[in-house]
Structures are given as structure tokens and as C-alpha cells.
Amino acid sequence: MTSVLTLNAGSSSLKFSVYQGGVCATSGQVEQLGPAAILKSDSGGKRELGATDHARALAEILTEIGPVTDGAPVNAVGHRIVHGGVDFSEPMRLTDAVMEKLRLLTPLAPLHQPHNLESVDAAIAAFPDAVQVGCFDTAFHRSHPWVNDTFGLPRRYYDAGVRRYGFHGLSYDYITGYVRKNYPELADRRLVIAHLGNGASMCAVQHGQSVASTMGFSALDGLPMGTRCGQLDPGVMLYLLDHEKLGANEISTLLYKESGLLGLSGVSSDMRTLEASDDPKAAEAIDYFVFRITREVGAMAASMGGIDALIFSGGIGENSTTIRKRVADSVRFLGIECDDARNEAGEEDFGKGQARLMRIETDEEQVIADACAVVLSA
Ligand code: ADP
């Protein structure tokens, strides 16, 4: 039976899953990478690890999954990699040559790409005989038409790679595949998918391909997120540089870590906490979140000449009946109507309008595991 380990490395966490014969056998994550990391797994509960980098975290994960793999070799390790640049539009075997190209993309995703690649290096050392496979968050969006791939900058910037790459591609890939399989009547229609988690974005999918997305050059653009600002007039950046005299690192911290729901509310980046809060600023932060999603549903629909289904996913999209209802009510002009009872029951198909309204649980790890199976059988 083929054994696949999937790894999803962030700046402070390393998520893992083990697939045996294509089915998830166990999963978990090392959190708070640094001086006091913690390993949590669905099979073994919780362990304090002390000082831990990606390599040490992987060693601990190896110990953790030992009883599950039972000494059988891991055939492939699949990695979520944030940036595949212009060249990588599908999962790839991570050869030395591919890794060299991916390292060159670090300036395009300085906060994420180094952690992803560090995790690959650690996995190569830990599993020298396994096939290493990279799955890129940008890959699903390489089908964008030029108008949705470029900015209005002089052409040389586009040629140098300053493009609207889009992210969350593994999630959109999963949902598009799920729709194709379970709702074949929608497979070739116009889908707007809202991936609403700590990171949040939306994607317009037509004939199974991404034609537009709210994230662009970086994972900052589009919707406001837990701590990221979302769409921002570039003039604000000039003001911060010129008038407030902020440096690049300070601006980066402001836009990535101090903005979005956290910055607007002053309460929390976490939607559950905001929904439970009595603070009027928490309510205003949610209002802004809903308003920006509403605007983007319009923009995504316009890019396809209409909409046949609006699909919610991610931690907020899958779990917050209130956000789903508020967004659905605000886009009724597009033929979308919420069936409140079915929404509250958490049903997958919960609309009663002309366009479908759905809630689909995403599974990025499954996409990585499936990609590994394809690479292994090639
Ligand atoms: P990530 O982008 O880190 O993978 P998730 O997809 O897990 O994040 O989403 C996390 C978000 O989902 C948090 O804001 C959390 O509050 C929100 N969330 C999870 N469950 C609920 C719920 N029942 N109601 C409202 N929001 C929820």
C-alpha cells in the first residue's frame, strides 16, 4: 500500500497528514515553532517539544506517525508550496533543478516560500528515498486571462514577474474537483468560491478553470483577513513611507500582522471571538468583512458574465451560519437566496434562488496526496 506524507509549512506551524492507499490515516501539526513548540495530533493528543525548528519538528512528526506507518517506508512526501511563479502550473517532482528555480521565487513570497523550502530540505534529509512533490498555491490560477494576470504598470514589470498570481489554489482545486464529481450539472458553469479562513480570498471558476481571483501579487490583496489588510490603495503605502516614515519591515508587519479583523476591531483576529463580542468595533470589523465579500462577489460574477453558484469554504465559510446568511442576503440581486433552515442545519446545498448557494468543506491535504499518487504512477 502506498504511503504518502503531506506537509504544509507556515512561519510558525508545520501541519502533516499521512495517507495510506489514498485515505487519510492520521494528521496533526506542530504549532508555535521556535522556543516552545507543541505537537498536536488526532491520534496522540498533545506534546510539548521545547525549542524546535522545521527539521526538529519533522523528526518529532516521524516519531508521532511511526505507529501508523508501522515501519513501512513513506513513498512520497507532498509539500504545499506557496509560490510556483510563472512556470509551475501543476504539481512537480522536487528535483535539485526545480528547487533552484523555487528559491529564486523567494522575493515574491518572502514570508512563506523560505519556510516551505526549509521543510522540503528537512524532508529530503529525513526521507532520502521518498519522492518529494511540490504542490503550488499559485498553480490553479495560471489559467487567468491576461487582463486578470497583469497590473496597470509599465509592461516591463509584467515581464519581470509582477503579476496577479492568486493563492489558495489547492483549496480551489479541491472544491472544483468536488463539484465536478458531486454536482456534475455545475461542472462547466460559473462558480464563485469564497475561501474564508484566517487567510481569505475568492475565485471565479468557469469551465473548471480559474479566471479571476481576489488575491494578486501577494496574499495581501482582496478581502480583509484575520490580520492582513486586503485591498489597499497604493497611495496609502506612499503616505506611510513619505509621511509616517515607516520602513519596509514596519509596513510589512502592519499589513500582514496588525491589520484586517484584528486591526479594525482591536479585539481579535478570530471570527468566533468577534461574533461573541459586545464591542461595537468587533461588529464593525465584521460589517467590513461582509461588505468586501459582497463587492468581490459582484466583481467575480462580472468577470464571468454572471454566476451559477456561490460556494463558501474555509473555517469561517464552513462554520459561520451568520456570515453565510449576511453575504447571501447582500447579493440577492444576483439571483441568490438563502434557505435559512438549511443554512442553519449546515447543509451543503442551501439556496432557494436561481443561482445555487453552497457550503463545501475544503481539503487541501487530499489534493496534495492525490498529486503525489499521480507523480508516483507517472
Ligand atoms: P486557516 O486559514 O489558518 O487555515 P481556518 O480555515 O481554520 O484558518 O479558519 C479559521 C477561522 O475560522 C477563524 O477566524 C475562526 O474563528 C473561524 N471559525 C471557525 N469555526 C467558526 C465558527 N463556528 N463560527 C465562526 N467562525 C469560525
Coordinates of C-alpha atoms and ligand atoms in Angstrom, one line a residue:
M1 CA 0.0 0.0 0.0
T2 CA 1.4 3.4 -1.0
S3 CA 2.2 5.7 2.0
V4 CA 2.2 9.5 1.5
L5 CA 3.1 12.2 4.0
T6 CA 1.8 15.7 3.3
L7 CA 3.4 18.7 4.8
N8 CA 2.1 22.3 5.0
A9 CA 4.8 24.6 6.4
G10 CA 3.9 28.0 7.7
S11 CA 6.1 30.5 9.5
S12 CA 5.1 29.2 12.9
S13 CA 3.5 25.8 12.2
L14 CA 4.1 22.6 10.3
K15 CA 0.9 20.6 9.5
F16 CA 1.1 17.0 8.5
S17 CA -1.1 14.1 7.3
V18 CA -0.4 10.5 6.5
Y19 CA -2.3 8.9 3.6
Q20 CA -2.3 5.2 3.1
G21 CA -3.7 3.9 -0.1
G22 CA -5.1 7.4 -0.8
V23 CA -7.0 7.5 2.6
C24 CA -6.0 9.8 5.5
A25 CA -4.7 7.6 8.3
T26 CA -3.7 10.4 10.7
S27 CA -3.0 14.1 10.8
G28 CA -1.8 16.9 13.1
Q29 CA 0.5 19.8 13.5
V30 CA 3.5 21.3 15.3
E31 CA 2.5 24.7 16.5
Q32 CA 4.4 27.7 17.8
L33 CA 7.7 26.7 16.0
G34 CA 10.5 28.4 18.0
P35 CA 11.4 28.2 21.7
A36 CA 8.3 26.4 22.9
A37 CA 6.7 24.3 20.2
I38 CA 3.7 21.9 20.7
L39 CA 2.8 18.8 18.7
K40 CA -0.9 18.0 18.4
S41 CA -2.1 15.0 16.6
D42 CA -5.5 13.4 16.1
S43 CA -4.0 10.1 17.2
G44 CA -1.7 11.1 20.1
G45 CA -3.1 14.2 21.7
K46 CA -0.6 16.9 22.7
R47 CA 3.1 17.0 23.4
E48 CA 5.4 19.9 24.4
L49 CA 8.6 19.9 22.3
G50 CA 10.7 22.7 23.5
A51 CA 13.0 24.5 21.1
T52 CA 12.0 23.4 17.6
D53 CA 12.8 24.3 14.0
H54 CA 11.4 22.7 10.9
A55 CA 14.0 19.9 10.9
R56 CA 13.4 19.0 14.5
A57 CA 9.6 19.3 14.0
L58 CA 9.8 16.8 11.2
A59 CA 11.8 14.4 13.4
E60 CA 9.1 14.6 16.0
I61 CA 6.4 14.1 13.4
L62 CA 8.3 11.0 12.3
T63 CA 8.2 9.6 15.8
E64 CA 4.5 10.5 16.0
I65 CA 3.5 8.7 12.8
G66 CA 5.7 5.7 13.5
P67 CA 2.9 3.6 14.9
V68 CA 0.7 4.5 11.9
T69 CA 3.2 3.7 9.2
D70 CA 4.4 0.7 11.3
G71 CA 7.8 0.7 9.8
A72 CA 6.6 0.8 6.2
P73 CA 8.5 3.3 4.1
V74 CA 7.0 6.7 3.1
N75 CA 6.8 6.5 -0.7
A76 CA 6.3 10.2 -1.3
V77 CA 6.3 13.5 0.7
G78 CA 3.9 16.1 -0.8
H79 CA 4.6 19.7 0.1
R80 CA 2.3 22.7 -0.1
I81 CA 4.4 25.5 -1.7
V82 CA 3.0 29.0 -1.8
H83 CA 4.7 30.2 -4.9
G84 CA 5.2 28.4 -8.2
G85 CA 5.8 31.6 -10.2
V86 CA 5.0 31.7 -13.9
D87 CA 6.5 28.3 -14.8
F88 CA 4.8 25.8 -12.4
S89 CA 1.2 25.3 -13.3
E90 CA 0.9 21.7 -11.9
P91 CA 2.4 19.5 -9.2
M92 CA 6.1 18.8 -9.7
R93 CA 8.7 16.3 -8.6
L94 CA 11.1 18.5 -6.5
T95 CA 14.4 17.8 -8.2
D96 CA 17.5 19.9 -7.5
A97 CA 16.8 22.0 -10.6
V98 CA 13.2 22.7 -9.6
M99 CA 14.3 23.6 -6.0
E100 CA 16.8 26.1 -7.5
K101 CA 14.0 27.7 -9.5
L102 CA 11.8 27.8 -6.4
R103 CA 14.5 29.5 -4.4
L104 CA 14.6 32.3 -7.0
L105 CA 11.0 33.0 -6.3
T106 CA 11.6 33.8 -2.6
P107 CA 11.4 37.6 -3.2
L108 CA 7.9 37.1 -4.5
A109 CA 6.7 35.5 -1.2
P110 CA 9.4 36.3 1.4
L111 CA 7.3 35.4 4.4
H112 CA 6.2 31.9 3.2
Q113 CA 8.5 30.5 0.5
P114 CA 11.6 30.1 2.7
H115 CA 9.6 28.1 5.3
N116 CA 8.1 25.9 2.6
L117 CA 11.6 25.2 1.1
E118 CA 13.1 24.7 4.5
S119 CA 10.5 22.0 5.1
V120 CA 11.4 20.3 1.8
D121 CA 15.1 20.3 2.7
A122 CA 14.2 18.7 6.1
A123 CA 12.1 16.1 4.4
I124 CA 14.8 15.2 1.8
A125 CA 17.2 14.6 4.8
A126 CA 14.6 12.6 6.7
F127 CA 13.2 10.6 3.8
P128 CA 16.1 10.3 1.2
D129 CA 14.3 7.5 -0.7
A130 CA 10.9 9.2 -0.9
V131 CA 9.8 11.1 -4.0
Q132 CA 9.3 14.8 -3.0
V133 CA 6.4 16.5 -4.7
G134 CA 5.6 20.3 -4.7
C135 CA 2.0 21.5 -5.0
F136 CA 1.7 25.2 -5.6
D137 CA -0.9 27.6 -4.3
T138 CA -0.5 29.7 -7.4
A139 CA -0.8 26.9 -10.0
F140 CA -4.6 26.8 -10.2
H141 CA -4.7 30.4 -11.3
R142 CA -2.2 30.2 -14.2
S143 CA -5.3 30.0 -16.4
H144 CA -6.2 33.6 -15.8
P145 CA -6.7 35.7 -18.9
W146 CA -4.1 38.4 -19.3
V147 CA -6.4 41.2 -18.1
N148 CA -6.6 39.3 -14.8
D149 CA -2.9 38.5 -14.7
T150 CA -1.5 42.0 -15.1
F151 CA -1.4 45.3 -13.2
G152 CA -1.6 48.6 -14.9
L153 CA 2.1 49.1 -14.7
P154 CA 4.7 49.5 -17.5
R155 CA 4.9 46.3 -19.4
R156 CA 8.5 45.5 -18.2
Y157 CA 7.1 44.8 -14.7
Y158 CA 4.8 42.1 -16.0
D159 CA 7.7 40.6 -17.9
A160 CA 9.7 40.6 -14.7
G161 CA 7.1 38.6 -12.9
V162 CA 5.0 41.3 -11.2
R163 CA 1.7 39.6 -11.9
R164 CA -1.6 38.7 -10.2
Y165 CA -0.7 35.1 -9.2
G166 CA -3.5 34.4 -6.9
F167 CA -3.3 31.9 -4.0
H168 CA -5.4 29.3 -2.1
G169 CA -5.1 27.3 -5.3
L170 CA -5.1 23.9 -3.6
S171 CA -8.4 24.7 -1.9
Y172 CA -10.0 25.9 -5.1
D173 CA -8.7 22.9 -6.9
Y174 CA -10.3 20.6 -4.3
I175 CA -13.6 22.4 -4.4
T176 CA -13.7 22.5 -8.2
G177 CA -13.0 18.7 -8.3
Y178 CA -15.6 18.1 -5.6
V179 CA -18.2 20.0 -7.6
R180 CA -17.3 18.1 -10.8
K181 CA -17.8 14.8 -9.0
N182 CA -20.8 15.5 -6.9
Y183 CA -22.6 18.2 -8.8
P184 CA -21.8 17.4 -12.5
E185 CA -24.5 19.8 -13.7
L186 CA -22.4 22.6 -12.3
A187 CA -19.0 21.4 -13.6
D188 CA -19.0 23.7 -16.6
R189 CA -20.9 26.6 -15.0
R190 CA -19.8 29.9 -13.4
L191 CA -18.7 29.3 -9.8
V192 CA -17.7 32.0 -7.3
I193 CA -15.8 30.2 -4.5
A194 CA -15.1 32.1 -1.2
H195 CA -12.3 30.5 0.8
L196 CA -12.8 32.3 4.2
G197 CA -10.3 31.3 6.9
N198 CA -7.6 33.2 8.7
G199 CA -6.4 33.9 5.1
A200 CA -9.3 34.7 2.9
S201 CA -9.8 35.0 -0.9
M202 CA -12.3 34.4 -3.6
C203 CA -12.0 32.9 -7.0
A204 CA -14.1 32.9 -10.2
V205 CA -14.1 29.5 -11.8
Q206 CA -15.6 28.9 -15.3
H207 CA -15.5 25.6 -17.2
G208 CA -13.5 24.3 -14.2
Q209 CA -10.7 26.9 -14.6
S210 CA -9.8 29.9 -12.5
V211 CA -10.4 33.1 -14.5
A212 CA -10.1 35.7 -11.7
S213 CA -9.2 35.8 -8.0
T214 CA -9.1 38.5 -5.3
M215 CA -5.5 37.8 -4.3
G216 CA -2.9 39.1 -6.6
F217 CA 0.9 39.5 -6.4
S218 CA 0.9 38.7 -2.8
A219 CA -1.5 37.1 -0.3
L220 CA -2.4 40.6 1.0
D221 CA -4.8 41.7 -1.7
G222 CA -8.6 41.4 -1.9
L223 CA -10.6 40.5 1.2
P224 CA -9.6 41.7 4.7
M225 CA -8.3 38.7 6.7
G226 CA -7.6 37.8 10.3
T227 CA -4.5 40.1 10.4
R228 CA -4.0 41.1 6.8
C229 CA -5.4 44.3 5.3
G230 CA -6.9 43.1 2.0
Q231 CA -7.3 45.7 -0.8
L232 CA -5.4 48.9 -0.2
D233 CA -5.0 52.0 -2.3
P234 CA -1.2 52.0 -3.2
G235 CA -1.3 55.7 -2.3
V236 CA -1.6 54.7 1.4
M237 CA 1.7 52.9 1.1
L238 CA 3.3 56.1 -0.3
Y239 CA 1.8 58.0 2.6
L240 CA 3.2 55.5 5.1
L241 CA 6.6 55.8 3.5
D242 CA 6.8 59.5 3.0
H243 CA 4.8 60.9 5.8
E244 CA 4.9 58.3 8.6
K245 CA 8.5 57.4 7.6
L246 CA 7.8 53.7 8.1
G247 CA 10.4 51.3 6.8
A248 CA 9.7 48.2 4.6
N249 CA 9.8 45.8 7.6
E250 CA 7.4 48.0 9.6
I251 CA 5.0 48.2 6.7
S252 CA 5.2 44.5 6.2
T253 CA 4.3 43.9 9.9
L254 CA 1.5 46.4 9.7
L255 CA -0.1 44.9 6.6
Y256 CA 0.4 41.3 7.3
K257 CA 0.1 41.0 11.1
E258 CA -1.7 44.1 12.6
S259 CA -4.5 44.8 10.1
G260 CA -7.7 43.1 8.9
L261 CA -10.2 41.9 11.5
L262 CA -7.6 42.3 14.3
G263 CA -6.7 45.9 13.4
L264 CA -10.2 47.0 12.7
S265 CA -11.7 45.5 15.9
G266 CA -8.8 45.9 18.3
V267 CA -10.3 42.7 19.8
S268 CA -9.2 39.6 17.9
S269 CA -8.3 38.2 14.5
D270 CA -10.6 35.2 15.2
M271 CA -14.1 35.4 13.8
R272 CA -15.6 33.3 16.6
T273 CA -14.3 35.7 19.2
L274 CA -15.6 38.7 17.2
E275 CA -19.1 37.1 16.7
A276 CA -19.2 36.6 20.5
S277 CA -18.0 40.1 21.4
D278 CA -20.2 43.0 22.5
D279 CA -17.7 45.6 21.4
P280 CA -19.1 47.7 18.6
K281 CA -15.7 47.7 16.9
A282 CA -15.9 43.9 16.6
A283 CA -19.3 44.3 14.9
E284 CA -17.9 47.0 12.6
A285 CA -15.0 44.7 11.6
I286 CA -17.5 42.0 10.7
D287 CA -19.5 44.6 8.7
Y288 CA -16.4 45.5 6.7
F289 CA -15.6 41.8 6.1
V290 CA -19.1 41.1 4.8
F291 CA -19.1 44.3 2.7
R292 CA -15.8 43.5 1.0
I293 CA -17.0 39.9 0.2
T294 CA -20.2 41.4 -1.2
R295 CA -18.2 43.7 -3.5
E296 CA -16.0 40.9 -4.6
V297 CA -18.9 38.5 -5.4
G298 CA -20.0 41.2 -7.8
A299 CA -16.6 41.6 -9.3
M300 CA -16.1 37.8 -9.7
A301 CA -19.5 37.4 -11.2
A302 CA -18.8 40.3 -13.6
S303 CA -15.6 38.6 -14.8
M304 CA -17.7 35.6 -15.9
G305 CA -20.8 37.5 -17.1
G306 CA -22.9 36.0 -14.3
I307 CA -22.9 33.5 -11.5
D308 CA -24.5 30.0 -11.3
A309 CA -23.2 29.1 -7.8
L310 CA -21.7 30.8 -4.8
I311 CA -19.7 28.4 -2.6
F312 CA -18.4 29.0 0.9
S313 CA -15.4 27.3 2.3
G314 CA -12.6 27.7 4.9
G315 CA -13.1 27.9 8.7
I316 CA -15.4 30.9 8.5
G317 CA -17.2 29.9 5.3
E318 CA -17.8 26.3 6.6
N319 CA -18.8 27.2 10.1
S320 CA -20.4 30.7 10.4
T321 CA -24.1 30.5 9.5
T322 CA -24.3 34.3 10.2
I323 CA -21.6 35.3 7.7
R324 CA -23.1 32.9 5.0
K325 CA -26.5 34.4 5.6
R326 CA -25.4 38.0 5.6
V327 CA -23.4 37.6 2.4
A328 CA -26.2 35.7 0.7
D329 CA -28.7 38.4 1.6
S330 CA -26.5 41.1 0.3
V331 CA -26.1 39.5 -3.2
R332 CA -29.8 38.7 -3.8
F333 CA -29.6 40.9 -6.9
L334 CA -27.6 38.1 -8.5
G335 CA -30.4 35.6 -8.1
I336 CA -29.0 34.2 -4.8
E337 CA -31.4 33.4 -2.0
C338 CA -30.6 31.7 1.4
D339 CA -32.8 28.9 2.8
D340 CA -32.4 29.8 6.4
A341 CA -33.3 26.4 7.9
R342 CA -30.9 24.6 5.5
N343 CA -28.2 27.1 6.2
E344 CA -28.5 26.7 10.0
A345 CA -28.6 22.9 9.6
G346 CA -25.2 23.2 7.8
E347 CA -26.5 21.6 4.6
E348 CA -24.1 21.6 1.6
D349 CA -26.7 22.9 -0.8
F350 CA -28.7 25.6 1.0
G351 CA -30.0 28.1 -1.6
K352 CA -33.5 28.5 -3.0
G353 CA -32.7 31.1 -5.7
Q354 CA -31.9 30.9 -9.3
A355 CA -28.2 30.6 -8.6
R356 CA -27.1 27.8 -6.2
L357 CA -25.7 28.6 -2.7
M358 CA -23.4 26.0 -1.2
R359 CA -21.1 25.2 1.7
I360 CA -18.3 22.8 0.9
E361 CA -15.6 21.6 3.3
T362 CA -12.2 22.1 1.7
D363 CA -9.4 19.5 1.9
E364 CA -6.0 20.8 0.7
E365 CA -4.1 17.8 2.0
Q366 CA -6.2 15.5 -0.1
V367 CA -5.2 17.5 -3.2
I368 CA -1.5 17.1 -2.2
A369 CA -1.9 13.3 -1.6
D370 CA -3.7 12.8 -4.9
A371 CA -0.9 14.8 -6.7
C372 CA 1.7 12.5 -5.1
A373 CA -0.2 9.4 -6.3
V374 CA -0.2 10.9 -9.8
V375 CA 3.6 11.7 -9.7
L376 CA 4.4 8.2 -8.2
S377 CA 2.4 6.5 -11.0
A378 CA 4.0 8.6 -13.8
Ligands
ADP1 P1 -6.5 29.0 8.2 O1 -6.6 30.0 7.1 O2 -5.5 29.3 9.3 O3 -6.5 27.5 7.7 P2 -9.2 28.3 9.1 O4 -9.7 27.9 7.7 O5 -9.1 27.2 10.1 O6 -7.9 29.1 9.1 O7 -10.2 29.4 9.7 C1 -10.1 30.0 10.9 C2 -11.2 31.0 11.1 O8 -12.4 30.3 11.1 C3 -11.1 31.7 12.4 O9 -11.4 33.1 12.2 C4 -12.2 31.1 13.2 O10 -12.8 31.9 14.2 C5 -13.2 30.8 12.2 N1 -14.2 29.8 12.6 C6 -14.0 28.5 12.9 N2 -15.2 28.0 13.4 C7 -16.1 29.0 13.4 C8 -17.5 29.1 13.8 N3 -18.1 28.1 14.3 N4 -18.1 30.3 13.7 C9 -17.4 31.4 13.2 N5 -16.1 31.3 12.8 C10 -15.5 30.2 12.9

